[in-house]
Amino acid sequence: MEISTSILNINEEKITETFYNIEAAKTDYFHIDVMDGKFVSNNTVEKMQRYTDILNGITNTPIEVHLMVENVKEYVDMFIPNNPTKIIFHAKAMQNSEEVFKMIEYIKENNIQVGLALSPEDSIDSIKEFIPKIHQVLVMTVNPGQGGQALIPECIKKAQELKKYLDSENLETQIEVDGGVNLQNIKEIANSGVDIAVAGTAIVKAVDMKYVIYTMHQA
Ligand code: DX5
Ligand code: ZN
């Protein structure tokens, strides 16, 4: 299973040092949580732009941008120059299915992989029609808006259900979980057929980031 480190709550005093440490700890991705203050009440736009610019200058570790925003196109356009490997957005932020399909194509035209995110209250059915066109589904295991929350167990069941569906349809789409992931629940997550786990607090607040990411990789 791959590990993606959310940089939402890193220590502002040691930004570059922290990014070097996360890279040295062998994270597979940096996970950029962009919140517009509308789709969720928190606003992290300025901070995530600044952090992503710093990352572009110091590492080649892939960046995935998780857009928790209403105006998806505005923020896709904002982050394309940062060459993210992946852009993940919430389909329900769009007006209708046609808009979602258009946004998927637009991101892919820019040679960026596409992920669709499901908040805890969103059903798998709500994005089934898009799954053949996307690289991954981000199953949120907390309510979007902040780090440091506890994982919602029902969301792991959703990830398991999604895995069964993808296998039954012979779809290669990856499954990523995001929110409240830690050393206590990583084994269950790995056993659920999840491909990528996002962790913020469990990694960036750890005494030994290397140990945490190594252990998560082994789960
Ligand atoms: C929440 C974000 C998550 C969160 C993960 O809205 O999408 O990526 O920052 O942080 P932890 O691992 O602390 O829950
Ligand atoms: Zn996220």
Tab-separated table of C-alpha atoms and ligand atoms in Angstrom:
chain	number	residue	atom	x	y	z
A	1	MET	CA	0.000	0.000	0.000
A	2	GLU	CA	1.293	3.493	-0.831
A	3	ILE	CA	1.358	6.294	1.735
A	4	SER	CA	0.466	9.925	1.017
A	5	THR	CA	1.359	12.529	3.656
A	6	SER	CA	-1.119	15.373	4.230
A	7	ILE	CA	0.812	18.575	4.951
A	8	LEU	CA	-2.230	20.439	6.279
A	9	ASN	CA	-0.990	20.693	9.856
A	10	ILE	CA	2.801	20.878	9.614
A	11	ASN	CA	4.776	23.119	11.947
A	12	GLU	CA	4.833	26.572	10.276
A	13	GLU	CA	8.226	27.320	11.842
A	14	LYS	CA	9.953	24.378	10.130
A	15	ILE	CA	8.284	24.081	6.724
A	16	THR	CA	11.275	23.157	4.539
A	17	GLU	CA	12.890	20.967	7.219
A	18	THR	CA	9.588	19.127	7.686
A	19	PHE	CA	9.206	18.543	3.945
A	20	TYR	CA	12.764	17.162	3.770
A	21	ASN	CA	12.012	14.842	6.699
A	22	ILE	CA	8.773	13.588	5.113
A	23	GLU	CA	10.615	12.977	1.817
A	24	ALA	CA	13.446	11.183	3.655
A	25	ALA	CA	10.821	9.072	5.426
A	26	LYS	CA	9.852	7.825	1.925
A	27	THR	CA	6.307	9.118	1.559
A	28	ASP	CA	4.962	8.164	-1.877
A	29	TYR	CA	3.040	11.439	-2.261
A	30	PHE	CA	2.610	14.842	-0.663
A	31	HIS	CA	-1.144	15.371	-0.141
A	32	ILE	CA	-2.222	19.010	-0.542
A	33	ASP	CA	-5.552	19.814	1.142
A	34	VAL	CA	-7.047	22.843	-0.608
A	35	MET	CA	-10.109	24.217	1.196
A	36	ASP	CA	-11.945	27.313	-0.109
A	37	GLY	CA	-13.929	28.325	3.000
A	38	LYS	CA	-17.165	27.547	1.069
A	39	PHE	CA	-17.244	23.795	0.329
A	40	VAL	CA	-15.829	23.466	3.882
A	41	SER	CA	-15.554	26.282	6.438
A	42	ASN	CA	-11.743	26.176	6.645
A	43	ASN	CA	-9.747	28.189	4.087
A	44	THR	CA	-6.267	26.847	3.300
A	45	VAL	CA	-5.789	28.270	-0.221
A	46	GLU	CA	-2.960	30.727	0.460
A	47	LYS	CA	-1.126	28.258	2.715
A	48	MET	CA	-1.435	25.328	0.276
A	49	GLN	CA	-0.268	27.513	-2.650
A	50	ARG	CA	2.771	28.600	-0.631
A	51	TYR	CA	3.560	25.040	0.516
A	52	THR	CA	3.164	23.613	-2.995
A	53	ASP	CA	5.511	26.253	-4.437
A	54	ILE	CA	8.084	25.298	-1.790
A	55	LEU	CA	7.663	21.582	-2.582
A	56	ASN	CA	8.137	22.276	-6.297
A	57	GLY	CA	11.461	23.855	-5.451
A	58	ILE	CA	12.853	21.111	-3.236
A	59	THR	CA	11.498	17.668	-4.155
A	60	ASN	CA	10.453	15.411	-7.029
A	61	THR	CA	8.172	13.346	-4.792
A	62	PRO	CA	4.754	13.314	-6.521
A	63	ILE	CA	2.140	15.813	-5.368
A	64	GLU	CA	-1.588	15.055	-5.206
A	65	VAL	CA	-3.977	17.957	-4.779
A	66	HIS	CA	-7.229	17.292	-2.882
A	67	LEU	CA	-9.701	20.051	-3.802
A	68	MET	CA	-12.403	20.660	-1.198
A	69	VAL	CA	-13.792	23.598	-3.153
A	70	GLU	CA	-16.982	24.738	-4.883
A	71	ASN	CA	-15.416	26.257	-7.985
A	72	VAL	CA	-13.371	23.254	-9.089
A	73	LYS	CA	-12.107	24.742	-12.367
A	74	GLU	CA	-10.727	27.851	-10.634
A	75	TYR	CA	-8.559	25.705	-8.365
A	76	VAL	CA	-7.599	23.162	-11.035
A	77	ASP	CA	-6.272	26.108	-13.052
A	78	MET	CA	-4.543	27.486	-9.944
A	79	PHE	CA	-2.588	24.272	-9.312
A	80	ILE	CA	-1.839	23.041	-12.878
A	81	PRO	CA	1.359	25.157	-12.907
A	82	ASN	CA	2.572	23.147	-9.886
A	83	ASN	CA	2.600	19.987	-12.029
A	84	PRO	CA	0.664	17.776	-9.629
A	85	THR	CA	0.613	14.057	-10.461
A	86	LYS	CA	-3.043	13.903	-9.448
A	87	ILE	CA	-5.975	16.230	-8.810
A	88	ILE	CA	-8.836	14.919	-6.685
A	89	PHE	CA	-12.157	16.768	-6.531
A	90	HIS	CA	-15.638	16.202	-5.047
A	91	ALA	CA	-18.127	15.414	-7.843
A	92	LYS	CA	-20.966	16.856	-5.771
A	93	ALA	CA	-19.343	20.309	-6.055
A	94	MET	CA	-20.292	20.252	-9.762
A	95	GLN	CA	-23.714	21.205	-11.146
A	96	ASN	CA	-24.411	17.933	-12.985
A	97	SER	CA	-22.863	14.769	-14.474
A	98	GLU	CA	-21.944	16.475	-17.722
A	99	GLU	CA	-19.864	19.052	-15.784
A	100	VAL	CA	-18.104	16.228	-13.920
A	101	PHE	CA	-17.245	14.398	-17.156
A	102	LYS	CA	-15.973	17.674	-18.676
A	103	MET	CA	-13.778	18.380	-15.626
A	104	ILE	CA	-12.357	14.849	-15.723
A	105	GLU	CA	-11.410	15.316	-19.384
A	106	TYR	CA	-10.010	18.812	-18.726
A	107	ILE	CA	-7.683	17.539	-15.991
A	108	LYS	CA	-6.592	14.562	-18.118
A	109	GLU	CA	-5.876	16.878	-21.078
A	110	ASN	CA	-3.326	18.517	-18.781
A	111	ASN	CA	-1.632	15.128	-18.262
A	112	ILE	CA	-2.776	14.926	-14.675
A	113	GLN	CA	-4.442	11.876	-13.121
A	114	VAL	CA	-7.986	12.321	-11.836
A	115	GLY	CA	-9.488	11.265	-8.517
A	116	LEU	CA	-13.062	11.687	-7.287
A	117	ALA	CA	-13.596	12.103	-3.537
A	118	LEU	CA	-16.521	10.693	-1.535
A	119	SER	CA	-17.324	12.394	1.775
A	120	PRO	CA	-18.684	10.056	4.501
A	121	GLU	CA	-22.300	10.841	3.564
A	122	ASP	CA	-21.733	10.245	-0.171
A	123	SER	CA	-22.658	6.859	-1.671
A	124	ILE	CA	-20.588	4.858	-4.139
A	125	ASP	CA	-23.614	4.965	-6.463
A	126	SER	CA	-23.267	8.749	-6.693
A	127	ILE	CA	-20.048	8.413	-8.712
A	128	LYS	CA	-20.417	4.971	-10.367
A	129	GLU	CA	-20.947	6.472	-13.842
A	130	PHE	CA	-17.587	8.286	-13.634
A	131	ILE	CA	-15.451	5.426	-12.318
A	132	PRO	CA	-14.392	4.016	-15.734
A	133	LYS	CA	-12.982	7.470	-16.597
A	134	ILE	CA	-10.926	8.152	-13.454
A	135	HIS	CA	-7.679	6.858	-11.950
A	136	GLN	CA	-8.871	6.609	-8.359
A	137	VAL	CA	-11.621	7.088	-5.818
A	138	LEU	CA	-10.743	8.919	-2.597
A	139	VAL	CA	-12.914	7.469	0.162
A	140	MET	CA	-12.835	10.068	2.936
A	141	THR	CA	-12.752	8.457	6.356
A	142	VAL	CA	-13.470	11.730	8.166
A	143	ASN	CA	-15.740	14.671	7.351
A	144	PRO	CA	-13.737	17.019	5.123
A	145	GLY	CA	-12.500	20.267	6.639
A	146	GLN	CA	-9.722	19.564	9.095
A	147	GLY	CA	-6.971	17.212	10.190
A	148	GLY	CA	-6.643	15.374	13.499
A	149	GLN	CA	-10.113	13.781	13.488
A	150	ALA	CA	-10.931	10.166	14.364
A	151	LEU	CA	-11.468	7.692	11.486
A	152	ILE	CA	-15.148	6.817	10.857
A	153	PRO	CA	-15.285	2.963	10.775
A	154	GLU	CA	-18.332	2.842	8.451
A	155	CYS	CA	-16.166	4.495	5.783
A	156	ILE	CA	-13.800	1.522	5.790
A	157	LYS	CA	-16.834	-0.672	5.025
A	158	LYS	CA	-17.565	1.670	2.113
A	159	ALA	CA	-13.988	1.170	0.854
A	160	GLN	CA	-14.451	-2.624	1.113
A	161	GLU	CA	-17.748	-2.411	-0.775
A	162	LEU	CA	-16.064	-0.266	-3.457
A	163	LYS	CA	-13.243	-2.808	-3.765
A	164	LYS	CA	-15.783	-5.600	-4.322
A	165	TYR	CA	-17.534	-3.521	-6.981
A	166	LEU	CA	-14.300	-2.637	-8.826
A	167	ASP	CA	-13.210	-6.292	-8.792
A	168	SER	CA	-16.614	-7.443	-10.065
A	169	GLU	CA	-16.351	-4.956	-12.950
A	170	ASN	CA	-12.669	-5.738	-13.594
A	171	LEU	CA	-11.843	-2.072	-13.089
A	172	GLU	CA	-8.244	-1.015	-12.321
A	173	THR	CA	-9.378	2.147	-10.514
A	174	GLN	CA	-7.345	2.676	-7.322
A	175	ILE	CA	-8.854	3.241	-3.879
A	176	GLU	CA	-7.385	5.841	-1.522
A	177	VAL	CA	-8.594	6.566	2.026
A	178	ASP	CA	-8.107	9.908	3.746
A	179	GLY	CA	-8.614	11.015	7.342
A	180	GLY	CA	-7.798	9.642	10.785
A	181	VAL	CA	-5.381	7.023	9.441
A	182	ASN	CA	-2.843	5.897	12.074
A	183	LEU	CA	-0.727	2.953	13.230
A	184	GLN	CA	-3.713	1.462	15.081
A	185	ASN	CA	-6.010	1.219	12.029
A	186	ILE	CA	-3.525	0.904	9.149
A	187	LYS	CA	-3.605	-2.926	9.190
A	188	GLU	CA	-7.398	-3.042	8.801
A	189	ILE	CA	-7.123	-0.461	6.021
A	190	ALA	CA	-4.464	-2.496	4.190
A	191	ASN	CA	-6.584	-5.653	4.543
A	192	SER	CA	-9.549	-3.821	2.970
A	193	GLY	CA	-7.867	-3.731	-0.431
A	194	VAL	CA	-7.017	-0.039	-0.247
A	195	ASP	CA	-4.165	1.051	-2.570
A	196	ILE	CA	-3.159	4.369	-0.967
A	197	ALA	CA	-3.641	5.738	2.552
A	198	VAL	CA	-3.408	9.451	3.351
A	199	ALA	CA	-2.111	10.330	6.808
A	200	GLY	CA	-1.534	13.783	8.258
A	201	THR	CA	-1.354	13.952	12.038
A	202	ALA	CA	-0.078	10.382	12.440
A	203	ILE	CA	2.992	11.297	10.369
A	204	VAL	CA	3.696	15.024	10.765
A	205	LYS	CA	3.218	14.988	14.555
A	206	ALA	CA	5.244	11.783	14.987
A	207	VAL	CA	8.528	11.718	16.911
A	208	ASP	CA	9.893	9.390	14.195
A	209	MET	CA	8.259	9.947	10.761
A	210	LYS	CA	10.486	7.298	9.156
A	211	TYR	CA	9.221	4.645	11.595
A	212	VAL	CA	5.554	5.598	11.014
A	213	ILE	CA	5.736	5.561	7.212
A	214	TYR	CA	7.880	2.386	7.208
A	215	THR	CA	5.322	0.637	9.458
A	216	MET	CA	2.428	1.850	7.306
A	217	HIS	CA	4.170	0.561	4.172
A	218	GLN	CA	4.535	-2.876	5.822
A	219	ALA	CA	0.883	-3.066	6.937
B	1	DX5	C1	-9.456	16.491	5.694
B	1	DX5	C2	-8.307	16.243	4.711
B	1	DX5	C3	-7.409	15.111	5.157
B	1	DX5	C4	-6.748	15.370	6.526
B	1	DX5	C5	-5.909	14.184	6.938
B	1	DX5	O1	-10.409	17.343	5.111
B	1	DX5	O2	-8.808	15.935	3.425
B	1	DX5	O3	-6.392	14.923	4.161
B	1	DX5	O4	-5.950	16.529	6.447
B	1	DX5	O5	-5.327	14.504	8.170
B	1	DX5	P1	-5.393	13.456	9.396
B	1	DX5	O6	-4.571	12.263	8.960
B	1	DX5	O7	-4.758	14.220	10.536
B	1	DX5	O8	-6.835	13.110	9.596
B	2	ZN	ZN	-7.278	15.254	1.974
